[in-house]
mmCIF file of C-alpha atoms in Angstrom:
data_model
loop_
_atom_site.group_PDB
_atom_site.id
_atom_site.type_symbol
_atom_site.label_atom_id
_atom_site.label_comp_id
_atom_site.label_asym_id
_atom_site.label_seq_id
_atom_site.Cartn_x
_atom_site.Cartn_y
_atom_site.Cartn_z
ATOM 1 C CA MET H 228 0.343 -12.105 -4.228
ATOM 2 C CA PRO H 229 -0.941 -14.203 -7.089
ATOM 3 C CA LYS H 230 1.704 -14.933 -9.708
ATOM 4 C CA ASP H 231 0.504 -12.281 -12.160
ATOM 5 C CA ASN H 232 0.586 -9.558 -9.471
ATOM 6 C CA ARG H 233 4.096 -10.115 -8.070
ATOM 7 C CA ASN H 234 5.814 -7.250 -9.887
ATOM 8 C CA LEU H 235 3.096 -4.623 -9.623
ATOM 9 C CA THR H 236 3.931 -1.079 -8.670
ATOM 10 C CA TYR H 237 1.931 0.573 -5.900
ATOM 11 C CA GLU H 238 -0.146 2.390 -8.507
ATOM 12 C CA GLU H 239 -0.878 -0.803 -10.444
ATOM 13 C CA ALA H 240 -1.805 -2.666 -7.260
ATOM 14 C CA SER H 241 -4.084 0.175 -6.206
ATOM 15 C CA GLN H 242 -5.806 0.223 -9.608
ATOM 16 C CA ARG H 243 -6.265 -3.562 -9.534
ATOM 17 C CA LEU H 244 -7.704 -3.288 -6.037
ATOM 18 C CA GLU H 245 -10.199 -0.657 -7.229
ATOM 19 C CA ALA H 246 -11.199 -2.875 -10.170
ATOM 20 C CA ILE H 247 -11.786 -5.804 -7.818
ATOM 21 C CA VAL H 248 -13.951 -3.689 -5.527
ATOM 22 C CA GLN H 249 -16.049 -2.565 -8.500
ATOM 23 C CA ARG H 250 -16.509 -6.162 -9.662
ATOM 24 C CA LEU H 251 -17.520 -7.285 -6.198
ATOM 25 C CA GLU H 252 -20.017 -4.426 -5.898
ATOM 26 C CA GLN H 253 -21.511 -4.493 -9.391
ATOM 27 C CA GLU H 254 -21.413 -8.054 -10.696
ATOM 28 C CA GLU H 255 -23.252 -11.153 -9.685
ATOM 29 C CA LEU H 256 -20.437 -13.576 -9.015
ATOM 30 C CA SER H 257 -20.380 -17.145 -7.859
ATOM 31 C CA LEU H 258 -19.267 -17.673 -4.301
ATOM 32 C CA ASP H 259 -15.954 -19.122 -5.498
ATOM 33 C CA GLU H 260 -15.292 -16.152 -7.807
ATOM 34 C CA ALA H 261 -16.164 -13.674 -5.067
ATOM 35 C CA LEU H 262 -13.906 -15.447 -2.568
ATOM 36 C CA ASP H 263 -11.015 -15.549 -5.045
ATOM 37 C CA LEU H 264 -11.396 -11.831 -5.740
ATOM 38 C CA PHE H 265 -11.706 -11.054 -2.036
ATOM 39 C CA GLU H 266 -8.539 -13.029 -1.301
ATOM 40 C CA GLU H 267 -6.653 -11.151 -4.029
ATOM 41 C CA ALA H 268 -8.003 -7.848 -2.687
ATOM 42 C CA VAL H 269 -6.741 -8.601 0.820
ATOM 43 C CA ILE H 270 -3.297 -9.455 -0.553
ATOM 44 C CA LEU H 271 -3.221 -6.273 -2.648
ATOM 45 C CA ALA H 272 -4.439 -4.123 0.254
ATOM 46 C CA ASN H 273 -1.698 -5.511 2.507
ATOM 47 C CA TYR H 274 0.907 -4.896 -0.203
ATOM 48 C CA CYS H 275 -0.306 -1.291 -0.624
ATOM 49 C CA ARG H 276 -0.304 -0.718 3.149
ATOM 50 C CA LYS H 277 3.236 -2.078 3.492
ATOM 51 C CA THR H 278 4.413 -0.014 0.529
ATOM 52 C CA LEU H 279 2.937 3.165 2.016
ATOM 53 C CA SER H 280 4.467 2.382 5.393
ATOM 54 C CA ALA H 281 7.892 1.887 3.808
ATOM 55 C CA ALA H 282 7.535 5.162 1.901
ATOM 56 C CA GLU H 283 6.592 6.959 5.119
ATOM 57 C CA GLN H 284 9.697 5.609 6.834
ATOM 58 C CA ARG H 285 11.859 6.746 3.929
ATOM 59 C CA LEU H 286 10.444 10.244 4.314
ATOM 60 C CA SER H 287 11.759 10.495 7.845
ATOM 61 C CA VAL H 288 14.112 13.419 8.068
ATOM 62 C CA LEU H 289 17.584 12.892 9.467
ATOM 63 C CA LEU H 290 18.731 15.977 11.356
ATOM 64 C CA GLU H 291 22.149 16.689 12.789
ATOM 65 C CA LYS H 292 22.165 18.211 16.265
ATOM 66 C CA GLU H 293 24.670 20.881 17.324
ATOM 67 C CA ASP H 294 26.786 18.308 19.150
ATOM 68 C CA GLY H 295 27.078 16.168 15.999
ATOM 69 C CA ARG H 296 24.508 13.564 17.025
ATOM 70 C CA LEU H 297 21.993 12.541 14.419
ATOM 71 C CA LEU H 298 18.307 12.615 15.260
ATOM 72 C CA LEU H 299 15.697 10.801 13.220
ATOM 73 C CA GLU H 300 12.428 12.704 13.148
ATOM 74 C CA PRO H 301 9.251 11.789 11.323
ATOM 75 C CA PHE H 302 8.588 13.707 8.138
ATOM 76 C CA SER H 303 5.694 16.139 8.397
ATOM 77 C CA LEU H 304 4.086 18.240 5.684
ATOM 78 C CA SER H 305 2.469 20.561 8.217
ATOM 79 C CA GLU H 306 4.314 23.698 9.214
ATOM 80 C CA GLU H 307 4.666 24.154 12.946
#
């Protein structure tokens, strides 16, 4: 990530990504400006994807079986 984006939270990165998309869609930018923004957007999108993936893994539920073994199951919001 660019130096000024290194300590962003997921929410901040997501907001910055949205702002970049709006600029790319609404403003007439030079090719260099557009490429710089696109590069930052790709970095931010990857950061957000990795952050969401890590959060999903943390939401995995650890269940203890009757015999004492532990079973890792994916977290699901749907009721089955």
